[in-house]
Tab-separated table of C-alpha atoms in Angstrom:
chain	number	residue	atom	x	y	z
A	225	MET	CA	0.052	0.025	-0.041
A	226	LYS	CA	2.827	2.282	0.925
A	227	TYR	CA	4.638	1.525	-2.365
A	228	GLY	CA	1.404	2.127	-4.159
A	229	LYS	CA	1.113	5.677	-2.980
A	230	LYS	CA	4.648	6.298	-3.689
A	231	ILE	CA	4.008	5.117	-7.420
A	232	ALA	CA	0.754	7.283	-7.593
A	233	ALA	CA	2.723	10.321	-6.285
A	234	ALA	CA	5.515	9.779	-8.921
A	235	LEU	CA	3.045	9.300	-11.670
A	236	LEU	CA	1.295	12.676	-10.570
A	237	PHE	CA	4.722	14.503	-10.654
A	238	VAL	CA	5.457	13.250	-13.958
A	239	LEU	CA	2.043	14.277	-15.382
A	240	VAL	CA	2.414	17.671	-13.757
A	241	THR	CA	5.792	18.072	-14.992
A	242	ALA	CA	4.891	16.993	-18.462
A	243	GLY	CA	1.915	19.393	-18.386
A	244	ALA	CA	4.088	22.210	-17.371
A	245	ALA	CA	6.529	21.429	-20.081
A	246	MET	CA	3.851	21.446	-22.741
A	247	ALA	CA	2.355	24.685	-21.485
A	248	ALA	CA	5.880	26.199	-21.803
A	249	ASP	CA	5.936	25.209	-25.321
A	250	ILE	CA	2.673	26.918	-26.341
A	251	VAL	CA	2.174	30.821	-26.837
A	252	LYS	CA	-1.528	31.703	-26.348
A	253	ILE	CA	-2.902	34.555	-28.239
A	254	GLY	CA	-6.376	35.538	-27.311
A	255	VAL	CA	-8.704	36.894	-29.905
A	256	TYR	CA	-11.793	38.774	-29.144
A	257	LEU	CA	-13.968	39.616	-31.994
A	258	PRO	CA	-17.761	39.856	-32.833
A	259	VAL	CA	-18.979	37.064	-34.896
A	260	THR	CA	-22.621	37.570	-33.559
A	261	GLY	CA	-24.565	40.784	-33.107
A	262	GLY	CA	-24.425	44.028	-35.274
A	263	ASN	CA	-20.826	43.853	-35.944
A	264	ALA	CA	-20.767	40.170	-36.858
A	265	ILE	CA	-19.664	40.426	-40.599
A	266	GLY	CA	-16.773	42.702	-39.888
A	267	GLY	CA	-15.683	40.588	-36.971
A	268	GLN	CA	-15.842	37.389	-39.142
A	269	LEU	CA	-13.654	38.950	-41.726
A	270	GLU	CA	-10.987	39.910	-39.353
A	271	TRP	CA	-11.184	36.508	-37.548
A	272	ASN	CA	-10.634	34.763	-40.979
A	273	GLY	CA	-7.464	37.013	-41.465
A	274	VAL	CA	-6.204	36.109	-37.963
A	275	LYS	CA	-6.706	32.344	-38.764
A	276	LEU	CA	-4.961	32.800	-42.058
A	277	ALA	CA	-1.996	34.265	-40.445
A	278	ASN	CA	-1.829	31.586	-37.771
A	279	LYS	CA	-1.942	28.952	-40.559
A	280	GLU	CA	0.990	30.592	-42.325
A	281	THR	CA	3.012	31.151	-39.323
A	282	PRO	CA	1.917	28.691	-36.585
A	283	THR	CA	5.133	28.953	-34.504
A	284	VAL	CA	7.471	31.606	-32.836
A	285	LEU	CA	10.614	31.182	-31.017
A	286	GLY	CA	10.246	27.458	-31.453
A	287	LYS	CA	6.764	27.409	-29.697
A	288	LYS	CA	3.384	26.592	-31.145
A	289	VAL	CA	0.922	29.560	-31.183
A	290	GLN	CA	-2.491	28.651	-29.982
A	291	LEU	CA	-5.351	30.948	-30.835
A	292	VAL	CA	-8.040	31.276	-28.052
A	293	PHE	CA	-11.238	32.902	-29.514
A	294	VAL	CA	-13.913	34.478	-27.528
A	295	ASP	CA	-16.975	36.086	-29.334
A	296	ASN	CA	-17.707	39.595	-27.801
A	297	LYS	CA	-21.175	39.553	-29.367
A	298	SER	CA	-20.948	43.203	-30.431
A	299	ASP	CA	-21.566	44.196	-26.867
A	300	LYS	CA	-19.410	46.356	-24.573
A	301	VAL	CA	-20.175	44.280	-21.501
A	302	GLU	CA	-19.289	41.070	-23.326
A	303	ALA	CA	-16.124	42.600	-24.784
A	304	ALA	CA	-14.945	43.527	-21.245
A	305	ASN	CA	-15.959	39.712	-19.935
A	306	ALA	CA	-14.199	38.225	-23.037
A	307	VAL	CA	-10.910	39.840	-22.218
A	308	LYS	CA	-11.286	39.052	-18.537
A	309	ARG	CA	-11.724	35.340	-19.456
A	310	LEU	CA	-8.707	35.470	-21.620
A	311	VAL	CA	-6.331	36.989	-19.149
A	312	GLU	CA	-7.714	35.304	-16.013
A	313	LYS	CA	-8.643	31.896	-17.184
A	314	GLU	CA	-6.721	31.294	-20.329
A	315	LYS	CA	-3.606	33.108	-19.331
A	316	VAL	CA	-2.891	34.499	-22.809
A	317	ASN	CA	0.434	36.226	-23.694
A	318	ALA	CA	-1.188	38.779	-25.968
A	319	ILE	CA	-4.636	39.827	-27.343
A	320	ILE	CA	-5.998	40.661	-30.733
A	321	GLY	CA	-9.143	42.783	-31.121
A	322	THR	CA	-11.355	44.156	-31.907
A	323	TYR	CA	-13.630	45.543	-34.736
A	324	GLY	CA	-15.554	48.202	-33.050
A	325	SER	CA	-14.017	51.197	-31.201
A	326	SER	CA	-16.521	51.017	-28.376
A	327	LEU	CA	-15.774	47.321	-27.784
A	328	ALA	CA	-11.948	47.825	-28.010
A	329	MET	CA	-12.282	50.611	-25.269
A	330	ALA	CA	-14.348	48.158	-22.998
A	331	GLY	CA	-11.795	45.400	-23.447
A	332	GLY	CA	-8.870	47.599	-23.324
A	333	GLU	CA	-9.637	48.700	-19.728
A	334	VAL	CA	-9.293	44.925	-18.691
A	335	ALA	CA	-6.150	44.331	-20.618
A	336	GLU	CA	-4.599	47.378	-19.151
A	337	LYS	CA	-5.166	46.339	-15.541
A	338	ALA	CA	-3.717	42.758	-16.222
A	339	GLN	CA	-0.834	44.129	-18.129
A	340	VAL	CA	-1.432	42.068	-21.143
A	341	PRO	CA	-0.790	43.804	-24.534
A	342	MET	CA	-3.768	44.167	-26.874
A	343	VAL	CA	-3.283	44.801	-30.630
A	344	GLY	CA	-6.465	46.414	-32.107
A	345	THR	CA	-7.391	45.511	-35.668
A	346	SER	CA	-9.760	48.265	-37.041
A	347	CYS	CA	-10.664	50.203	-33.958
A	348	THR	CA	-9.998	53.705	-35.137
A	349	ASN	CA	-11.270	55.872	-32.173
A	350	PRO	CA	-8.467	57.833	-30.397
A	351	LEU	CA	-9.682	56.784	-27.109
A	352	VAL	CA	-8.833	53.056	-27.709
A	353	THR	CA	-5.180	53.756	-26.746
A	354	GLN	CA	-5.229	57.007	-25.114
A	355	GLY	CA	-3.428	57.045	-21.804
A	356	LYS	CA	-2.746	53.229	-22.117
A	357	LYS	CA	0.469	51.370	-21.907
A	358	PHE	CA	-0.774	47.953	-23.044
A	359	SER	CA	-3.166	48.980	-25.841
A	360	PHE	CA	-1.885	49.306	-29.567
A	361	ARG	CA	-3.418	49.012	-33.009
A	362	VAL	CA	-2.529	48.388	-36.664
A	363	CYS	CA	-4.868	50.676	-38.089
A	364	PHE	CA	-4.734	54.536	-38.379
A	365	ILE	CA	-6.837	56.698	-36.105
A	366	ASP	CA	-10.087	58.665	-36.814
A	367	PRO	CA	-8.582	62.201	-36.973
A	368	PHE	CA	-6.241	61.063	-39.527
A	369	GLN	CA	-9.070	59.208	-41.478
A	370	GLY	CA	-11.564	62.101	-41.146
A	371	ALA	CA	-8.784	64.454	-42.554
A	372	GLY	CA	-8.258	61.890	-45.297
A	373	ALA	CA	-11.925	62.022	-46.486
A	374	ALA	CA	-11.949	65.824	-46.229
A	375	ALA	CA	-8.855	66.021	-48.327
A	376	PHE	CA	-10.359	63.769	-50.887
A	377	ALA	CA	-13.653	65.850	-50.897
A	378	ARG	CA	-11.992	69.007	-51.307
A	379	ASN	CA	-8.974	68.291	-53.635
A	380	VAL	CA	-10.357	65.387	-55.766
A	381	LEU	CA	-14.110	65.878	-55.789
A	382	LYS	CA	-13.723	69.827	-55.608
A	383	ALA	CA	-16.542	69.885	-52.982
A	384	LYS	CA	-17.184	73.310	-51.454
A	385	THR	CA	-20.079	72.415	-49.249
A	386	ALA	CA	-20.822	69.127	-47.209
A	387	ALA	CA	-23.358	67.639	-44.925
A	388	CYS	CA	-23.013	64.993	-42.258
A	389	LEU	CA	-25.470	62.191	-41.075
A	390	ILE	CA	-24.190	60.820	-37.791
A	391	GLU	CA	-25.081	57.869	-35.637
A	392	VAL	CA	-25.065	59.482	-32.242
A	393	THR	CA	-24.976	56.394	-30.209
A	394	GLU	CA	-21.667	55.072	-31.760
A	395	ASP	CA	-18.438	56.720	-30.686
A	396	TYR	CA	-16.940	55.862	-34.111
A	397	SER	CA	-19.459	57.757	-36.013
A	398	VAL	CA	-19.604	60.825	-33.709
A	399	GLY	CA	-15.784	61.127	-33.693
A	400	LEU	CA	-15.124	60.464	-37.371
A	401	ALA	CA	-17.769	63.246	-38.275
A	402	SER	CA	-16.248	65.717	-36.068
A	403	PHE	CA	-12.795	65.083	-37.422
A	404	PHE	CA	-14.189	65.251	-41.038
A	405	GLU	CA	-15.980	68.578	-40.225
A	406	ARG	CA	-12.920	70.122	-38.674
A	407	SER	CA	-10.539	69.187	-41.535
A	408	PHE	CA	-13.103	70.170	-44.371
A	409	LYS	CA	-13.632	73.653	-42.650
A	410	LYS	CA	-9.933	74.131	-42.173
A	411	ASP	CA	-9.402	73.517	-45.886
A	412	GLY	CA	-11.952	76.216	-46.881
A	413	GLY	CA	-15.060	74.189	-47.114
A	414	GLN	CA	-18.490	74.761	-45.418
A	415	VAL	CA	-20.568	72.226	-43.541
A	416	VAL	CA	-24.229	73.175	-44.223
A	417	ALA	CA	-25.965	70.476	-42.231
A	418	LYS	CA	-25.361	67.849	-39.428
A	419	LEU	CA	-28.156	65.380	-38.502
A	420	ASN	CA	-28.311	62.516	-36.236
A	421	TYR	CA	-29.821	59.000	-36.178
A	422	GLN	CA	-30.043	56.252	-33.606
A	423	LYS	CA	-28.334	52.732	-34.073
A	424	GLY	CA	-30.951	50.420	-35.690
A	425	ASP	CA	-32.865	53.093	-37.320
A	426	GLN	CA	-34.328	52.088	-40.727
A	427	ASP	CA	-35.987	55.218	-41.838
A	428	PHE	CA	-33.898	58.268	-42.733
A	429	THR	CA	-36.321	60.093	-44.716
A	430	ALA	CA	-36.614	63.080	-42.580
A	431	GLN	CA	-32.910	63.623	-42.257
A	432	LEU	CA	-32.194	63.186	-45.879
A	433	THR	CA	-35.078	65.503	-46.844
A	434	GLU	CA	-33.562	68.270	-44.890
A	435	ILE	CA	-29.946	67.529	-46.174
A	436	ILE	CA	-31.211	67.721	-49.776
A	437	SER	CA	-32.851	71.064	-49.210
A	438	LYS	CA	-29.426	72.311	-48.133
A	439	LYS	CA	-27.885	71.310	-51.481
A	440	PRO	CA	-24.521	70.145	-50.297
A	441	ASP	CA	-21.886	68.951	-52.693
A	442	VAL	CA	-21.111	65.736	-50.699
A	443	LEU	CA	-22.825	63.894	-47.814
A	444	TYR	CA	-20.588	62.275	-45.320
A	445	ILE	CA	-21.858	59.263	-43.439
A	446	PRO	CA	-19.511	57.595	-41.100
A	447	ALA	CA	-21.967	54.672	-40.715
A	448	ASN	CA	-21.569	50.825	-40.670
A	449	PHE	CA	-22.032	49.305	-44.143
A	450	ALA	CA	-25.713	48.125	-43.538
A	451	GLU	CA	-27.158	51.299	-42.276
A	452	GLY	CA	-24.971	53.175	-44.767
A	453	ALA	CA	-26.298	51.326	-47.717
A	454	ILE	CA	-29.847	51.900	-46.629
A	455	ILE	CA	-29.063	55.666	-46.371
A	456	MET	CA	-27.685	55.777	-49.773
A	457	ARG	CA	-30.772	53.897	-51.186
A	458	GLN	CA	-33.222	56.208	-49.623
A	459	ALA	CA	-31.235	59.230	-50.577
A	460	ARG	CA	-31.304	58.256	-54.304
A	461	GLU	CA	-34.960	57.477	-53.884
A	462	LEU	CA	-35.597	60.907	-52.755
A	463	GLY	CA	-33.691	62.375	-55.722
A	464	ALA	CA	-30.331	63.137	-54.066
A	465	LYS	CA	-27.653	64.038	-56.613
A	466	PHE	CA	-24.697	64.806	-54.296
A	467	ARG	CA	-21.676	62.594	-53.890
A	468	ILE	CA	-21.607	60.349	-50.903
A	469	LEU	CA	-18.528	59.545	-48.672
A	470	GLY	CA	-18.001	57.126	-45.828
A	471	GLY	CA	-15.334	55.443	-43.668
A	472	ASP	CA	-13.784	52.160	-43.072
A	473	ALA	CA	-16.787	50.482	-41.560
A	474	MET	CA	-18.354	50.683	-45.061
A	475	ASP	CA	-15.599	48.424	-46.518
A	476	ASN	CA	-17.699	45.138	-46.764
A	477	PRO	CA	-18.872	43.292	-49.814
A	478	GLU	CA	-22.326	43.211	-48.532
A	479	ILE	CA	-22.833	46.792	-49.011
A	480	VAL	CA	-23.547	46.281	-52.863
A	481	LYS	CA	-26.063	43.599	-52.068
A	482	ILE	CA	-28.005	45.879	-49.757
A	483	GLY	CA	-27.765	49.036	-51.637
A	484	GLY	CA	-27.906	47.868	-55.181
A	485	GLN	CA	-27.515	50.666	-57.832
A	486	SER	CA	-27.961	53.333	-55.128
A	487	VAL	CA	-24.271	52.717	-53.851
A	488	GLU	CA	-22.877	53.355	-57.466
A	489	GLY	CA	-20.096	55.992	-57.148
A	490	PHE	CA	-19.917	55.758	-53.322
A	491	SER	CA	-16.354	56.435	-52.020
A	492	TYR	CA	-14.808	55.677	-48.677
A	493	THR	CA	-11.579	55.781	-46.787
A	494	THR	CA	-10.194	52.439	-45.541
A	495	PHE	CA	-6.888	50.656	-44.885
A	496	ALA	CA	-4.491	50.672	-47.869
A	497	TYR	CA	-5.185	47.162	-49.273
A	498	ALA	CA	-7.511	45.766	-52.065
A	499	PRO	CA	-7.021	42.659	-54.034
A	500	GLU	CA	-7.050	44.520	-57.108
A	501	MET	CA	-4.739	47.307	-56.144
A	502	PRO	CA	-1.655	48.121	-58.383
A	503	ASN	CA	1.824	47.854	-57.400
A	504	MET	CA	1.331	45.389	-54.438
A	505	ASN	CA	4.374	44.678	-52.169
A	506	PRO	CA	5.407	41.290	-51.526
A	507	THR	CA	3.312	40.910	-48.142
A	508	GLN	CA	0.216	42.027	-50.066
A	509	LYS	CA	0.853	39.629	-52.799
A	510	LYS	CA	1.331	36.580	-50.428
A	511	PHE	CA	-1.652	37.441	-48.404
A	512	THR	CA	-3.858	37.743	-51.566
A	513	ALA	CA	-2.736	34.369	-53.015
A	514	ASN	CA	-3.058	32.619	-49.718
A	515	TRP	CA	-6.360	34.053	-48.966
A	516	ARG	CA	-7.879	32.771	-52.308
A	517	LYS	CA	-6.568	29.311	-51.641
A	518	ALA	CA	-8.045	29.260	-48.099
A	519	TYR	CA	-11.321	30.950	-48.856
A	520	THR	CA	-12.378	30.166	-52.238
A	521	ASP	CA	-15.978	31.542	-51.984
A	522	LYS	CA	-14.940	35.142	-50.990
A	523	ASP	CA	-12.520	37.900	-51.888
A	524	PRO	CA	-10.034	39.314	-49.455
A	525	ASN	CA	-10.614	42.854	-47.979
A	526	ALA	CA	-8.963	45.450	-45.844
A	527	LEU	CA	-10.876	44.216	-42.657
A	528	ALA	CA	-9.338	40.691	-43.131
A	529	ALA	CA	-5.895	42.202	-43.754
A	530	CYS	CA	-6.204	44.011	-40.409
A	531	GLY	CA	-6.881	40.778	-38.616
A	532	TYR	CA	-3.707	39.176	-40.469
A	533	ASP	CA	-1.451	42.185	-39.602
A	534	ALA	CA	-2.437	42.109	-36.000
A	535	TYR	CA	-1.226	38.538	-35.610
A	536	MET	CA	1.812	39.149	-37.560
A	537	LEU	CA	2.748	42.208	-35.587
A	538	ILE	CA	2.438	40.319	-32.283
A	539	LEU	CA	4.815	37.636	-33.609
A	540	ASP	CA	7.178	40.091	-34.905
A	541	ALA	CA	7.226	41.842	-31.458
A	542	ILE	CA	7.725	38.345	-29.781
A	543	LYS	CA	10.760	37.804	-31.995
A	544	ARG	CA	12.221	41.155	-31.284
A	545	ALA	CA	11.585	40.789	-27.621
A	546	LYS	CA	12.999	37.164	-27.606
A	547	SER	CA	10.299	36.502	-24.993
A	548	THR	CA	6.728	35.536	-24.583
A	549	GLU	CA	6.260	37.660	-21.396
A	550	PRO	CA	3.398	40.170	-21.852
A	551	VAL	CA	5.384	43.033	-20.464
A	552	LYS	CA	8.243	42.471	-22.810
A	553	ILE	CA	6.012	41.982	-25.750
A	554	ALA	CA	4.309	45.255	-25.049
A	555	ALA	CA	7.759	46.965	-25.011
A	556	ALA	CA	8.709	45.500	-28.385
A	557	LEU	CA	5.273	46.475	-29.852
A	558	ALA	CA	5.879	50.118	-28.746
A	559	ALA	CA	9.174	50.058	-30.446
A	560	THR	CA	7.824	48.785	-33.840
A	561	LYS	CA	9.311	50.739	-36.822
A	562	ASN	CA	8.471	50.055	-40.625
A	563	PHE	CA	6.740	46.807	-40.196
A	564	PRO	CA	5.857	45.539	-43.542
A	565	GLY	CA	1.976	44.685	-43.303
A	566	VAL	CA	-0.683	43.901	-45.803
A	567	THR	CA	-2.298	47.375	-44.909
A	568	GLY	CA	0.894	49.040	-45.477
A	569	ILE	CA	4.260	49.935	-43.799
A	570	THR	CA	3.460	50.445	-40.242
A	571	THR	CA	5.259	52.324	-37.379
A	572	ILE	CA	3.860	52.412	-33.882
A	573	ASN	CA	4.014	55.988	-32.530
A	574	ALA	CA	4.226	57.396	-29.028
A	575	THR	CA	0.488	57.001	-28.504
A	576	HIS	CA	0.549	53.473	-29.608
A	577	ASP	CA	-1.311	54.138	-32.897
A	578	ALA	CA	-0.140	53.023	-36.329
A	579	GLU	CA	1.148	55.669	-38.718
A	580	LYS	CA	0.270	54.576	-42.267
A	581	SER	CA	-1.307	55.556	-45.496
A	582	ILE	CA	-5.169	55.782	-46.247
A	583	GLY	CA	-6.751	54.070	-49.005
A	584	ILE	CA	-9.606	55.446	-51.021
A	585	MET	CA	-12.155	52.954	-52.331
A	586	GLN	CA	-15.081	53.476	-54.705
A	587	ILE	CA	-17.986	51.347	-55.913
A	588	LYS	CA	-17.976	51.219	-59.824
A	589	ASN	CA	-20.104	48.936	-61.845
A	590	GLY	CA	-21.188	47.183	-58.789
A	591	LYS	CA	-17.658	46.306	-57.636
A	592	ARG	CA	-15.222	47.929	-55.037
A	593	ILE	CA	-12.551	49.540	-56.830
A	594	PHE	CA	-9.124	50.806	-55.274
A	595	LEU	CA	-8.737	54.507	-56.421
A	596	THR	CA	-5.741	55.777	-54.587
A	597	VAL	CA	-3.710	56.403	-51.373
A	598	VAL	CA	-3.890	59.655	-49.512
A	599	ASN	CA	-1.523	61.052	-46.663
A	600	PRO	CA	-3.406	63.987	-45.144
A	601	LYS	CA	-1.327	66.496	-43.000
C-alpha cells in the first residue's frame, strides 16, 4: 500500500511536469472579435484574417501559437468579459481585437489592468489607446481618417459644401464626423447640415429631406455598411444627386447587395489594401494568394488584412523581444518601426497608434475599386 502511494505520487509528478513542459512550449494569443450581433460580418472577416496568419506562421521562438477565441457579441459588457476570461482563465500572452472602437475601449480597460498587450484591428477611435501602456493597433486613427476623407472631398471631388449624417449612439460615427468637419472647414469648405440618427434606425427620410434642401456637394456618412447602404438607397429614392462619402466601416462586400444601384459612385476611406490594387508589395501579394486558396468563396478585403496584420505584428514583437512575457511583448510593440504589413508599412508612434497611409475605395459598376492612397497632413 505504501509503495502504491509512492508510485501514484511519482506518476502525478510526471504528469504535472509534462503538463508544465507542454504549456511552456505554447504561446497563447487571445482573440476577441464579434461574430454575432450587429458587428458580426466585420468581426468574421477579421477572424478569418487572423486564422490565415496563424496557418501561415503557426510557431514563434520554437513554440506553437495557440489561438484562443471568444466572441464579444458586439456588446461592450461582453467585450470586457471576453478579455477578462482571456487574461484570467486562459492566461494568454497577448490579445487581438477588436472590430468596433467601443468594444475595444471596454476590453482595453481589462487588458490594461492585467498588463497584457492588446493589438486592435480596425478600432480607429483615438480613445482606444489614449493613456494606455498595453493597448496598440494596426489601423490609423479617426482624426487622420477624417482628414483623409475631407482632403479627398476638397481636392479630388472639388466639393465646397458638405453635410454629415451621424449615428449619435456610436463613438466611431460621432468622432469621425467631428474630425471630417474640422478638416473640411480648415481647408476652406463649409458644412451646411449635421443631422443624427440612432443605432438600428431604418427610416432616414426626414434627415435626408432636410439635407437635400441644403444642396451640399457631398454627404459624409460615417456609418456601418448596413445602415450606410440603406441611407444611400433612400437618398437616391428622394432624388439626391450629391456625392456620398464614408469611412472604413463601409468596407464590406455586402454593401452592394444591400444598396444595389444606389451605392454606385460611393467612395470611402479604408486601410490601404484591396485585392485588385496596383503595385502590391510582397506581403500583399502573399496574403492575396493565400487567402484565395483558403477562402475560395470570398475575396479578401482590408478588414481581413487588419486581422492578419495584428497577428503578424504580435509575432514580430515576440521575436524582437526574444520573450513571450506580456510586458516584454508590449515593450517590443511600442518600438515597432516600418513593419511590412498587408495594410501598408506600419510604425507604432508614441500614442501606440499606427502611422500609415489611407486607401480610397469606390463602388464602380457594382464592384469595389481601389482608387488611390492619401496621406493627409
